[in-house]
mmCIF file of C-alpha atoms in Angstrom:
data_model
loop_
_atom_site.group_PDB
_atom_site.id
_atom_site.type_symbol
_atom_site.label_atom_id
_atom_site.label_comp_id
_atom_site.label_asym_id
_atom_site.label_seq_id
_atom_site.Cartn_x
_atom_site.Cartn_y
_atom_site.Cartn_z
ATOM 1 C CA UNK K 519 -3.069 3.800 -26.810
ATOM 2 C CA UNK K 520 -4.283 7.408 -26.943
ATOM 3 C CA UNK K 521 -2.452 10.564 -25.888
ATOM 4 C CA UNK K 522 -3.793 14.064 -25.223
ATOM 5 C CA UNK K 523 -2.003 17.403 -25.238
ATOM 6 C CA UNK K 524 -3.593 20.675 -24.144
ATOM 7 C CA UNK K 525 -7.054 19.157 -24.109
ATOM 8 C CA UNK K 526 -6.984 17.644 -27.595
ATOM 9 C CA UNK K 527 -6.274 14.088 -28.738
ATOM 10 C CA UNK K 528 -2.925 14.176 -30.549
ATOM 11 C CA UNK K 529 -2.173 10.535 -31.135
ATOM 12 C CA UNK K 530 -4.151 7.323 -31.342
ATOM 13 C CA UNK K 531 -2.273 4.127 -32.116
ATOM 14 C CA UNK K 532 -3.115 0.456 -32.336
ATOM 15 C CA UNK K 533 -0.241 -2.043 -32.395
ATOM 16 C CA UNK K 534 -0.391 -5.758 -33.064
ATOM 17 C CA UNK K 535 2.928 -7.477 -32.490
ATOM 18 C CA UNK K 536 4.183 -11.049 -32.361
ATOM 19 C CA UNK K 537 7.585 -12.604 -32.154
ATOM 20 C CA UNK K 538 9.987 -15.015 -30.509
ATOM 21 C CA UNK K 539 13.153 -14.681 -28.423
ATOM 22 C CA UNK K 540 15.711 -17.450 -27.924
ATOM 23 C CA UNK K 541 18.529 -17.907 -25.416
ATOM 24 C CA UNK K 542 21.048 -20.661 -26.154
ATOM 25 C CA UNK K 543 23.921 -21.774 -23.927
ATOM 26 C CA UNK K 544 27.224 -23.456 -24.801
ATOM 27 C CA UNK K 545 29.702 -24.143 -21.986
ATOM 28 C CA UNK K 546 28.018 -21.342 -20.083
ATOM 29 C CA UNK K 547 28.385 -18.853 -22.903
ATOM 30 C CA UNK K 548 25.041 -17.360 -23.902
ATOM 31 C CA UNK K 549 23.753 -16.371 -27.337
ATOM 32 C CA UNK K 550 20.516 -14.451 -27.832
ATOM 33 C CA UNK K 551 18.437 -13.768 -30.912
ATOM 34 C CA UNK K 552 14.901 -12.657 -31.676
ATOM 35 C CA UNK K 553 12.506 -12.380 -34.602
ATOM 36 C CA UNK K 554 9.162 -10.707 -35.204
ATOM 37 C CA UNK K 555 8.055 -13.529 -37.474
ATOM 38 C CA UNK K 556 6.566 -16.816 -36.316
ATOM 39 C CA UNK K 557 6.972 -18.454 -39.744
ATOM 40 C CA UNK K 558 8.697 -21.852 -39.221
ATOM 41 C CA UNK K 559 11.706 -20.944 -41.329
ATOM 42 C CA UNK K 560 12.251 -17.686 -39.405
ATOM 43 C CA UNK K 561 11.892 -19.453 -36.066
ATOM 44 C CA UNK K 562 14.513 -22.000 -37.102
ATOM 45 C CA UNK K 563 16.822 -19.263 -38.354
ATOM 46 C CA UNK K 564 16.485 -17.432 -35.040
ATOM 47 C CA UNK K 565 17.318 -20.574 -33.041
ATOM 48 C CA UNK K 566 20.350 -21.348 -35.196
ATOM 49 C CA UNK K 567 21.597 -17.784 -34.791
ATOM 50 C CA UNK K 568 21.279 -17.968 -30.995
ATOM 51 C CA UNK K 569 23.186 -21.268 -30.962
ATOM 52 C CA UNK K 570 25.970 -19.875 -33.174
ATOM 53 C CA UNK K 571 26.330 -16.840 -30.917
ATOM 54 C CA UNK K 572 26.467 -19.096 -27.839
ATOM 55 C CA UNK K 573 29.341 -21.099 -29.362
ATOM 56 C CA UNK K 574 31.193 -17.865 -30.084
ATOM 57 C CA UNK K 575 30.590 -16.426 -26.606
ATOM 58 C CA UNK K 576 33.102 -16.535 -23.782
ATOM 59 C CA UNK K 577 32.466 -19.597 -21.563
ATOM 60 C CA UNK K 578 30.943 -18.686 -18.195
ATOM 61 C CA UNK K 579 31.996 -20.953 -15.320
ATOM 62 C CA UNK K 580 29.171 -19.583 -13.146
ATOM 63 C CA UNK K 581 26.421 -20.894 -15.426
ATOM 64 C CA UNK K 582 24.932 -24.112 -14.012
ATOM 65 C CA UNK K 583 21.820 -24.775 -16.057
ATOM 66 C CA UNK K 584 18.226 -23.832 -16.739
ATOM 67 C CA UNK K 585 15.516 -24.424 -14.125
ATOM 68 C CA UNK K 586 13.695 -27.751 -14.104
ATOM 69 C CA UNK K 587 9.901 -27.827 -14.594
ATOM 70 C CA UNK K 588 7.796 -27.553 -11.435
ATOM 71 C CA UNK K 589 4.885 -29.876 -10.701
ATOM 72 C CA UNK K 590 1.282 -28.660 -10.479
ATOM 73 C CA UNK K 591 2.155 -25.205 -11.739
ATOM 74 C CA UNK K 592 -0.992 -23.161 -12.270
ATOM 75 C CA UNK K 593 -1.591 -19.577 -13.454
ATOM 76 C CA UNK K 594 -2.902 -16.842 -11.172
ATOM 77 C CA UNK K 595 -6.609 -16.263 -11.833
ATOM 78 C CA UNK K 596 -8.238 -13.102 -13.194
ATOM 79 C CA UNK K 597 -5.266 -11.745 -15.125
ATOM 80 C CA UNK K 598 -7.143 -11.859 -18.439
ATOM 81 C CA UNK K 599 -10.414 -10.078 -19.153
ATOM 82 C CA UNK K 600 -12.109 -10.609 -22.496
ATOM 83 C CA UNK K 601 -13.953 -7.324 -21.982
ATOM 84 C CA UNK K 602 -10.614 -5.491 -22.237
ATOM 85 C CA UNK K 603 -9.483 -7.548 -25.220
ATOM 86 C CA UNK K 604 -12.710 -6.565 -27.016
ATOM 87 C CA UNK K 605 -12.421 -2.815 -26.330
ATOM 88 C CA UNK K 606 -12.556 -0.450 -29.287
ATOM 89 C CA UNK K 607 -10.296 2.539 -29.771
ATOM 90 C CA UNK K 608 -13.367 4.760 -29.471
ATOM 91 C CA UNK K 609 -13.897 3.607 -25.879
ATOM 92 C CA UNK K 610 -10.317 4.434 -24.917
ATOM 93 C CA UNK K 611 -10.648 7.884 -26.520
ATOM 94 C CA UNK K 612 -13.916 8.409 -24.642
ATOM 95 C CA UNK K 613 -12.197 7.704 -21.309
ATOM 96 C CA UNK K 614 -9.563 10.319 -22.054
ATOM 97 C CA UNK K 615 -12.063 12.944 -23.222
ATOM 98 C CA UNK K 616 -14.367 12.285 -20.251
ATOM 99 C CA UNK K 617 -11.385 12.691 -17.924
ATOM 100 C CA UNK K 618 -10.506 16.038 -19.491
ATOM 101 C CA UNK K 619 -14.120 17.210 -19.217
ATOM 102 C CA UNK K 620 -14.189 16.134 -15.572
ATOM 103 C CA UNK K 621 -10.998 18.111 -14.936
ATOM 104 C CA UNK K 622 -12.431 21.215 -16.576
ATOM 105 C CA UNK K 623 -15.660 20.914 -14.616
ATOM 106 C CA UNK K 624 -13.504 21.634 -11.555
ATOM 107 C CA UNK K 625 -11.422 24.335 -13.251
ATOM 108 C CA UNK K 626 -12.597 25.499 -16.715
ATOM 109 C CA UNK K 627 -9.201 27.030 -17.504
ATOM 110 C CA UNK K 628 -7.263 23.846 -16.744
ATOM 111 C CA UNK K 629 -4.992 22.664 -19.558
ATOM 112 C CA UNK K 630 -5.153 18.887 -19.590
ATOM 113 C CA UNK K 631 -2.666 16.343 -20.919
ATOM 114 C CA UNK K 632 -2.739 12.619 -20.448
ATOM 115 C CA UNK K 633 -2.862 9.160 -21.900
ATOM 116 C CA UNK K 634 -5.064 6.076 -21.884
ATOM 117 C CA UNK K 635 -4.560 2.592 -23.174
ATOM 118 C CA UNK K 636 -5.667 -1.020 -23.188
ATOM 119 C CA UNK K 637 -3.652 -4.124 -24.034
ATOM 120 C CA UNK K 638 -4.066 -7.851 -24.271
ATOM 121 C CA UNK K 639 -1.452 -10.486 -24.925
ATOM 122 C CA UNK K 640 -0.657 -14.166 -24.949
ATOM 123 C CA UNK K 641 2.697 -15.829 -24.567
ATOM 124 C CA UNK K 642 4.478 -19.151 -24.236
ATOM 125 C CA UNK K 643 7.669 -20.187 -22.453
ATOM 126 C CA UNK K 644 9.604 -23.342 -23.277
ATOM 127 C CA UNK K 645 13.025 -24.681 -22.324
ATOM 128 C CA UNK K 646 15.082 -27.745 -23.173
ATOM 129 C CA UNK K 647 14.896 -28.674 -19.481
ATOM 130 C CA UNK K 648 11.256 -29.577 -20.065
ATOM 131 C CA UNK K 649 9.467 -26.368 -19.121
ATOM 132 C CA UNK K 650 6.442 -25.681 -21.345
ATOM 133 C CA UNK K 651 4.027 -22.975 -20.176
ATOM 134 C CA UNK K 652 1.586 -20.497 -21.638
ATOM 135 C CA UNK K 653 -0.296 -17.528 -20.221
ATOM 136 C CA UNK K 654 -2.332 -14.531 -21.267
ATOM 137 C CA UNK K 655 -3.176 -11.214 -19.705
ATOM 138 C CA UNK K 656 -4.821 -7.837 -20.129
ATOM 139 C CA UNK K 657 -4.267 -4.339 -18.764
ATOM 140 C CA UNK K 658 -5.918 -0.954 -18.908
ATOM 141 C CA UNK K 659 -4.944 2.488 -17.622
ATOM 142 C CA UNK K 660 -5.619 6.224 -17.614
ATOM 143 C CA UNK K 661 -3.336 9.112 -16.543
ATOM 144 C CA UNK K 662 -4.241 12.800 -16.491
ATOM 145 C CA UNK K 663 -2.087 15.867 -15.757
ATOM 146 C CA UNK K 664 -3.931 19.204 -15.570
ATOM 147 C CA UNK K 665 -2.064 22.544 -15.418
ATOM 148 C CA UNK K 666 -3.730 25.639 -13.950
ATOM 149 C CA UNK K 667 -2.437 29.187 -14.547
ATOM 150 C CA UNK K 668 -3.135 32.222 -12.364
ATOM 151 C CA UNK K 669 -1.126 34.959 -14.006
ATOM 152 C CA UNK K 670 2.485 33.893 -13.575
ATOM 153 C CA UNK K 671 1.520 31.346 -10.931
ATOM 154 C CA UNK K 672 1.249 27.737 -12.132
ATOM 155 C CA UNK K 673 -0.155 24.693 -10.374
ATOM 156 C CA UNK K 674 -0.077 21.146 -11.705
ATOM 157 C CA UNK K 675 -0.588 17.602 -10.485
ATOM 158 C CA UNK K 676 -1.444 14.163 -11.821
ATOM 159 C CA UNK K 677 -3.631 11.180 -11.049
ATOM 160 C CA UNK K 678 -4.023 7.739 -12.613
ATOM 161 C CA UNK K 679 -5.802 4.424 -12.405
ATOM 162 C CA UNK K 680 -4.803 1.033 -13.796
ATOM 163 C CA UNK K 681 -6.072 -2.541 -13.624
ATOM 164 C CA UNK K 682 -5.972 -6.008 -15.169
ATOM 165 C CA UNK K 683 -9.789 -6.332 -15.274
ATOM 166 C CA UNK K 684 -12.332 -3.830 -16.531
ATOM 167 C CA UNK K 685 -14.407 -4.180 -13.358
ATOM 168 C CA UNK K 686 -11.424 -2.915 -11.307
ATOM 169 C CA UNK K 687 -10.795 0.083 -13.544
ATOM 170 C CA UNK K 688 -12.237 3.379 -12.259
ATOM 171 C CA UNK K 689 -11.585 6.218 -14.727
ATOM 172 C CA UNK K 690 -14.260 8.371 -13.061
ATOM 173 C CA UNK K 691 -12.653 10.654 -10.520
ATOM 174 C CA UNK K 692 -9.177 10.694 -12.061
ATOM 175 C CA UNK K 693 -9.705 14.120 -13.689
ATOM 176 C CA UNK K 694 -11.338 15.575 -10.581
ATOM 177 C CA UNK K 695 -8.584 14.412 -8.186
ATOM 178 C CA UNK K 696 -5.819 15.587 -10.506
ATOM 179 C CA UNK K 697 -7.353 19.046 -10.909
ATOM 180 C CA UNK K 698 -8.051 19.480 -7.209
ATOM 181 C CA UNK K 699 -4.387 18.648 -6.661
ATOM 182 C CA UNK K 700 -3.259 21.161 -9.299
ATOM 183 C CA UNK K 701 -5.302 23.912 -7.595
ATOM 184 C CA UNK K 702 -3.718 23.062 -4.248
ATOM 185 C CA UNK K 703 -0.266 23.602 -5.742
ATOM 186 C CA UNK K 704 -0.957 27.209 -6.730
ATOM 187 C CA UNK K 705 0.975 29.710 -4.634
ATOM 188 C CA UNK K 706 4.026 27.532 -4.092
ATOM 189 C CA UNK K 707 6.930 29.051 -2.142
ATOM 190 C CA UNK K 708 10.557 28.263 -1.492
ATOM 191 C CA UNK K 709 11.696 27.299 1.988
ATOM 192 C CA UNK K 710 14.851 27.874 3.974
ATOM 193 C CA UNK K 711 17.478 25.161 3.878
ATOM 194 C CA UNK K 712 16.942 23.100 7.010
ATOM 195 C CA UNK K 713 16.774 19.717 8.704
ATOM 196 C CA UNK K 714 13.206 18.700 9.457
ATOM 197 C CA UNK K 715 10.704 15.852 9.567
ATOM 198 C CA UNK K 716 9.446 14.629 6.202
ATOM 199 C CA UNK K 717 6.209 12.722 5.653
ATOM 200 C CA UNK K 718 6.246 10.734 2.438
ATOM 201 C CA UNK K 719 2.722 10.145 1.099
ATOM 202 C CA UNK K 720 1.881 6.781 -0.509
ATOM 203 C CA UNK K 721 3.161 7.710 -3.984
ATOM 204 C CA UNK K 722 6.395 9.136 -2.566
ATOM 205 C CA UNK K 723 6.773 6.079 -0.333
ATOM 206 C CA UNK K 724 6.392 3.897 -3.436
ATOM 207 C CA UNK K 725 9.401 5.595 -5.012
ATOM 208 C CA UNK K 726 11.580 5.066 -1.954
ATOM 209 C CA UNK K 727 10.607 1.422 -1.472
ATOM 210 C CA UNK K 728 10.923 0.615 -5.177
ATOM 211 C CA UNK K 729 14.444 2.082 -5.093
ATOM 212 C CA UNK K 730 15.299 -0.040 -2.068
ATOM 213 C CA UNK K 731 14.006 -3.201 -3.747
ATOM 214 C CA UNK K 732 15.925 -2.367 -6.931
ATOM 215 C CA UNK K 733 19.109 -2.336 -4.846
ATOM 216 C CA UNK K 734 18.251 -5.871 -3.610
ATOM 217 C CA UNK K 735 18.803 -7.170 -7.170
ATOM 218 C CA UNK K 736 21.196 -10.107 -6.694
ATOM 219 C CA UNK K 737 23.043 -9.392 -9.941
ATOM 220 C CA UNK K 738 23.848 -5.851 -8.788
ATOM 221 C CA UNK K 739 24.844 -7.158 -5.364
ATOM 222 C CA UNK K 740 27.152 -9.817 -6.828
ATOM 223 C CA UNK K 741 28.816 -7.270 -9.094
ATOM 224 C CA UNK K 742 29.378 -4.866 -6.191
ATOM 225 C CA UNK K 743 26.985 -2.336 -7.683
ATOM 226 C CA UNK K 744 24.503 -2.122 -4.803
ATOM 227 C CA UNK K 745 24.743 -0.405 -1.455
ATOM 228 C CA UNK K 746 22.957 -3.441 0.014
ATOM 229 C CA UNK K 747 25.869 -5.779 -0.718
ATOM 230 C CA UNK K 748 26.767 -7.667 2.448
ATOM 231 C CA UNK K 749 23.737 -6.402 4.356
ATOM 232 C CA UNK K 750 21.412 -9.403 4.143
ATOM 233 C CA UNK K 751 20.323 -10.372 7.634
ATOM 234 C CA UNK K 752 21.034 -6.867 8.962
ATOM 235 C CA UNK K 753 18.528 -4.310 10.174
ATOM 236 C CA UNK K 754 18.647 -1.633 7.479
ATOM 237 C CA UNK K 755 15.425 0.189 8.401
ATOM 238 C CA UNK K 756 13.249 0.969 11.404
ATOM 239 C CA UNK K 757 11.416 -1.983 12.967
ATOM 240 C CA UNK K 758 8.153 -0.427 11.773
ATOM 241 C CA UNK K 759 8.939 -1.254 8.152
ATOM 242 C CA UNK K 760 7.953 -4.594 6.580
ATOM 243 C CA UNK K 761 7.861 -5.081 2.787
ATOM 244 C CA UNK K 762 6.517 -8.143 0.986
ATOM 245 C CA UNK K 763 6.556 -9.242 -2.636
ATOM 246 C CA UNK K 764 3.161 -10.766 -3.469
ATOM 247 C CA UNK K 765 3.005 -12.276 -6.984
ATOM 248 C CA UNK K 766 -0.039 -14.516 -6.477
ATOM 249 C CA UNK K 767 -2.740 -11.896 -5.864
ATOM 250 C CA UNK K 768 -5.681 -12.539 -8.244
ATOM 251 C CA UNK K 769 -5.961 -9.686 -10.768
ATOM 252 C CA UNK K 770 -2.749 -8.112 -9.409
ATOM 253 C CA UNK K 771 -0.945 -5.651 -11.636
ATOM 254 C CA UNK K 772 2.243 -7.731 -11.703
ATOM 255 C CA UNK K 773 0.867 -11.098 -10.664
ATOM 256 C CA UNK K 774 1.796 -14.392 -12.278
ATOM 257 C CA UNK K 775 2.122 -18.061 -11.434
ATOM 258 C CA UNK K 776 5.755 -18.188 -12.527
ATOM 259 C CA UNK K 777 8.664 -15.937 -13.365
ATOM 260 C CA UNK K 778 10.363 -15.268 -16.703
ATOM 261 C CA UNK K 779 12.141 -18.630 -16.589
ATOM 262 C CA UNK K 780 9.173 -20.755 -15.513
ATOM 263 C CA UNK K 781 10.059 -20.957 -11.803
ATOM 264 C CA UNK K 782 7.089 -21.086 -9.422
ATOM 265 C CA UNK K 783 6.262 -17.747 -7.834
ATOM 266 C CA UNK K 784 5.728 -17.498 -4.096
ATOM 267 C CA UNK K 785 5.057 -14.727 -1.601
ATOM 268 C CA UNK K 786 8.305 -13.429 -0.153
ATOM 269 C CA UNK K 787 9.130 -11.119 2.743
ATOM 270 C CA UNK K 788 11.894 -8.800 1.583
ATOM 271 C CA UNK K 789 12.121 -6.601 4.670
ATOM 272 C CA UNK K 790 10.881 -7.976 8.000
ATOM 273 C CA UNK K 791 10.667 -5.467 10.848
ATOM 274 C CA UNK K 792 13.483 -3.559 9.178
ATOM 275 C CA UNK K 793 15.712 -6.607 8.552
ATOM 276 C CA UNK K 794 16.773 -7.353 4.970
ATOM 277 C CA UNK K 795 15.791 -11.010 4.553
ATOM 278 C CA UNK K 796 16.822 -11.796 0.993
ATOM 279 C CA UNK K 797 18.105 -10.625 -2.349
ATOM 280 C CA UNK K 798 16.067 -11.100 -5.525
ATOM 281 C CA UNK K 799 17.388 -13.919 -7.706
ATOM 282 C CA UNK K 800 16.925 -15.430 -11.125
ATOM 283 C CA UNK K 801 18.327 -18.888 -11.851
ATOM 284 C CA UNK K 802 21.772 -17.606 -12.855
ATOM 285 C CA UNK K 803 22.410 -15.462 -9.779
ATOM 286 C CA UNK K 804 20.990 -18.127 -7.439
ATOM 287 C CA UNK K 805 23.143 -20.908 -8.918
ATOM 288 C CA UNK K 806 26.208 -18.681 -8.949
ATOM 289 C CA UNK K 807 26.254 -18.481 -5.145
ATOM 290 C CA UNK K 808 24.370 -21.682 -4.323
ATOM 291 C CA UNK K 809 21.281 -19.982 -2.913
ATOM 292 C CA UNK K 810 17.560 -20.569 -3.329
ATOM 293 C CA UNK K 811 16.044 -19.079 -6.473
ATOM 294 C CA UNK K 812 13.464 -16.462 -5.424
ATOM 295 C CA UNK K 813 11.772 -16.631 -8.857
ATOM 296 C CA UNK K 814 12.309 -13.023 -9.883
ATOM 297 C CA UNK K 815 13.514 -13.580 -13.450
ATOM 298 C CA UNK K 816 11.867 -10.978 -15.669
ATOM 299 C CA UNK K 817 11.454 -10.498 -19.390
ATOM 300 C CA UNK K 818 10.350 -7.637 -21.592
ATOM 301 C CA UNK K 819 7.767 -9.154 -23.906
ATOM 302 C CA UNK K 820 9.252 -11.871 -26.097
ATOM 303 C CA UNK K 821 12.755 -10.442 -25.942
ATOM 304 C CA UNK K 822 15.428 -13.038 -25.227
ATOM 305 C CA UNK K 823 17.095 -11.178 -22.356
ATOM 306 C CA UNK K 824 16.304 -12.083 -18.735
ATOM 307 C CA UNK K 825 16.659 -9.632 -15.867
ATOM 308 C CA UNK K 826 15.507 -9.438 -12.239
ATOM 309 C CA UNK K 827 12.418 -7.521 -11.064
ATOM 310 C CA UNK K 828 9.935 -7.593 -8.165
ATOM 311 C CA UNK K 829 6.233 -8.231 -8.621
ATOM 312 C CA UNK K 830 3.487 -6.669 -6.457
ATOM 313 C CA UNK K 831 5.104 -4.793 -3.571
ATOM 314 C CA UNK K 832 3.146 -4.409 -0.340
ATOM 315 C CA UNK K 833 4.262 -2.305 2.623
ATOM 316 C CA UNK K 834 2.653 -3.311 5.895
ATOM 317 C CA UNK K 835 0.444 -0.426 7.159
ATOM 318 C CA UNK K 836 0.934 1.057 10.621
ATOM 319 C CA UNK K 837 -1.443 2.265 13.332
ATOM 320 C CA UNK K 838 -1.655 6.051 12.883
ATOM 321 C CA UNK K 839 -3.658 7.815 10.175
ATOM 322 C CA UNK K 840 -2.003 10.259 7.803
ATOM 323 C CA UNK K 841 -4.174 13.051 9.224
ATOM 324 C CA UNK K 842 -3.008 12.228 12.772
ATOM 325 C CA UNK K 843 0.608 12.082 11.624
ATOM 326 C CA UNK K 844 0.431 15.522 10.057
ATOM 327 C CA UNK K 845 -1.365 16.922 13.124
ATOM 328 C CA UNK K 846 1.453 15.844 15.463
ATOM 329 C CA UNK K 847 4.228 17.215 13.213
ATOM 330 C CA UNK K 848 5.197 20.710 14.354
ATOM 331 C CA UNK K 849 7.549 21.560 11.497
ATOM 332 C CA UNK K 850 8.205 19.583 8.359
ATOM 333 C CA UNK K 851 7.420 18.729 4.768
ATOM 334 C CA UNK K 852 4.676 16.518 3.332
ATOM 335 C CA UNK K 853 5.706 14.988 -0.014
ATOM 336 C CA UNK K 854 2.814 13.907 -2.213
ATOM 337 C CA UNK K 855 4.843 12.379 -5.018
ATOM 338 C CA UNK K 856 8.098 12.680 -6.911
ATOM 339 C CA UNK K 857 11.066 10.757 -8.238
ATOM 340 C CA UNK K 858 12.639 10.340 -4.820
ATOM 341 C CA UNK K 859 14.640 7.183 -5.311
ATOM 342 C CA UNK K 860 18.249 6.384 -4.422
ATOM 343 C CA UNK K 861 21.322 5.732 -6.487
ATOM 344 C CA UNK K 862 21.389 1.977 -5.953
ATOM 345 C CA UNK K 863 25.225 1.915 -5.994
ATOM 346 C CA UNK K 864 25.733 4.484 -3.234
ATOM 347 C CA UNK K 865 22.302 4.641 -1.590
ATOM 348 C CA UNK K 866 22.380 8.419 -1.804
ATOM 349 C CA UNK K 867 19.247 10.457 -2.545
ATOM 350 C CA UNK K 868 19.504 13.887 -4.110
ATOM 351 C CA UNK K 869 16.195 14.739 -5.732
ATOM 352 C CA UNK K 870 13.925 17.660 -6.459
ATOM 353 C CA UNK K 871 10.658 17.685 -4.577
ATOM 354 C CA UNK K 872 8.057 18.241 -7.283
ATOM 355 C CA UNK K 873 4.855 18.006 -5.237
ATOM 356 C CA UNK K 874 5.069 18.826 -1.536
ATOM 357 C CA UNK K 875 3.624 21.006 1.233
ATOM 358 C CA UNK K 876 5.085 22.845 4.190
ATOM 359 C CA UNK K 877 3.796 21.616 7.577
ATOM 360 C CA UNK K 878 3.580 24.064 10.463
ATOM 361 C CA UNK K 879 1.942 23.347 13.813
ATOM 362 C CA UNK K 880 0.238 20.231 12.537
ATOM 363 C CA UNK K 881 -1.208 21.675 9.311
ATOM 364 C CA UNK K 882 -0.258 21.698 5.644
ATOM 365 C CA UNK K 883 0.050 25.470 5.158
ATOM 366 C CA UNK K 884 1.346 26.051 1.604
ATOM 367 C CA UNK K 885 2.965 24.180 -1.286
ATOM 368 C CA UNK K 886 6.722 24.313 -1.748
ATOM 369 C CA UNK K 887 8.726 24.704 -4.943
ATOM 370 C CA UNK K 888 12.308 24.432 -6.221
ATOM 371 C CA UNK K 889 13.258 22.416 -3.174
ATOM 372 C CA UNK K 890 15.597 19.434 -2.924
ATOM 373 C CA UNK K 891 15.888 16.562 -0.506
ATOM 374 C CA UNK K 892 19.219 14.960 0.383
ATOM 375 C CA UNK K 893 19.795 11.821 2.414
ATOM 376 C CA UNK K 894 21.268 8.373 2.434
ATOM 377 C CA UNK K 895 18.498 5.848 2.028
ATOM 378 C CA UNK K 896 19.783 3.668 4.865
ATOM 379 C CA UNK K 897 19.808 6.592 7.291
ATOM 380 C CA UNK K 898 16.383 7.732 6.090
ATOM 381 C CA UNK K 899 14.863 4.261 6.535
ATOM 382 C CA UNK K 900 16.331 3.936 10.018
ATOM 383 C CA UNK K 901 14.894 7.335 10.972
ATOM 384 C CA UNK K 902 11.311 6.273 10.221
ATOM 385 C CA UNK K 903 9.167 6.653 13.329
ATOM 386 C CA UNK K 904 5.678 6.131 11.889
ATOM 387 C CA UNK K 905 3.838 4.269 9.124
ATOM 388 C CA UNK K 906 0.252 5.257 8.346
ATOM 389 C CA UNK K 907 -2.733 2.969 8.714
ATOM 390 C CA UNK K 908 -4.358 4.389 5.577
ATOM 391 C CA UNK K 909 -2.739 3.591 2.249
ATOM 392 C CA UNK K 910 -3.030 3.678 -1.515
ATOM 393 C CA UNK K 911 -4.058 0.335 -2.906
ATOM 394 C CA UNK K 912 -3.945 -0.762 -6.515
ATOM 395 C CA UNK K 913 -4.567 -4.328 -7.612
ATOM 396 C CA UNK K 914 -2.004 -6.329 -5.659
ATOM 397 C CA UNK K 915 -0.048 -3.261 -4.493
ATOM 398 C CA UNK K 916 -0.175 -1.491 -1.104
ATOM 399 C CA UNK K 917 1.756 1.647 -0.120
ATOM 400 C CA UNK K 918 1.026 3.619 3.073
ATOM 401 C CA UNK K 919 2.716 6.877 4.053
ATOM 402 C CA UNK K 920 5.802 7.088 6.282
ATOM 403 C CA UNK K 921 7.458 9.776 8.409
ATOM 404 C CA UNK K 922 11.247 10.151 8.603
ATOM 405 C CA UNK K 923 12.941 12.360 11.189
ATOM 406 C CA UNK K 924 15.774 14.802 10.620
ATOM 407 C CA UNK K 925 15.956 14.921 6.816
ATOM 408 C CA UNK K 926 17.928 17.645 5.045
ATOM 409 C CA UNK K 927 16.025 19.828 2.568
ATOM 410 C CA UNK K 928 17.445 22.745 0.593
ATOM 411 C CA UNK K 929 15.872 25.708 -1.176
ATOM 412 C CA UNK K 930 16.562 26.827 -4.744
ATOM 413 C CA UNK K 931 20.149 27.655 -5.541
ATOM 414 C CA UNK K 932 21.517 25.734 -2.550
ATOM 415 C CA UNK K 933 23.601 22.583 -2.692
ATOM 416 C CA UNK K 934 23.094 19.512 -0.531
ATOM 417 C CA UNK K 935 26.221 18.022 0.955
ATOM 418 C CA UNK K 936 26.047 14.641 2.634
ATOM 419 C CA UNK K 937 28.578 14.050 5.398
ATOM 420 C CA UNK K 938 30.789 11.012 4.826
#
């Protein structure tokens, strides 16, 4: 990994790591331990520690057992690229420097920060139920954030590219797009507090949908910590909105043949014409309520803990282009990107709009600043009246833009109050 600050490489690091994580169960109680050594004596010590902790843990009557092995389980192709595994640090530095030079070819005074990295790994998963699997994968990415000053005026933006295979990685153009965006955000103004239409571009849409899917985590639902509790089978969004989880896409960013417990992955429709079809389960949450396991157990490296996460999210595109959508919007806001995601417990959104434009009479007229958006995600999703036909696609992932009607936005120094 390489990081850049103000146009200069500040940090270059290479990390080689190995280890093992163990979960052990005794009468439902779980014990977890990990080690960074694969020496036989350290592996045995780790296993014994996990078992001792399991015996000491409070019994859990909701624990049923570990998943059984699946037949004919095969990995998703094209998740490992030897060309990435063989990359030198010099190549990664060159990508970052070339990106900065590309940015400054658009604006010589641009101050560029960013990062680039490449990784390869191999892992194994085994369970006393008979599961025994191994896999390997690679990844590569580049992110650039230029800042442009015009006196006291400042414009900034970002762009990135990432992939599992070198042939899918396109570092050229990242610096140019980011700098063109930064120039567009010069001259930002505040707006009056108002209720208006908001068009969420693909990156902003990704934040909203990812927040929605996070709230569909079965563990959060079962603990009463999700606003989606009790809403499965209900229409929670406009009929225009369909969201799928697609883990089997070759070379997909989050693809895999099985989840973090060895359960076979399958494509799943999470939201079908606005109807919430399912929650995301691992084996524990599925067994707890006697439902089908959706194979969304997730792990962080070789750590022993198991959570719940989606894979490649895909939002079904619509029939109108983004340009046409803007042209038919008389008054509103276009949001390029930002951390616009809900509190998964309440479903409320209260977020600063970092990168957005004012729309007047069908045109983006000027960038906005110090502006907040306030809504309840359920109300926002039900107010969607258009999904764009053009979209941002990354390996396995698809996000179009969406338009929501009647959203409350506030200027600097104003508070947003949501009616209850």
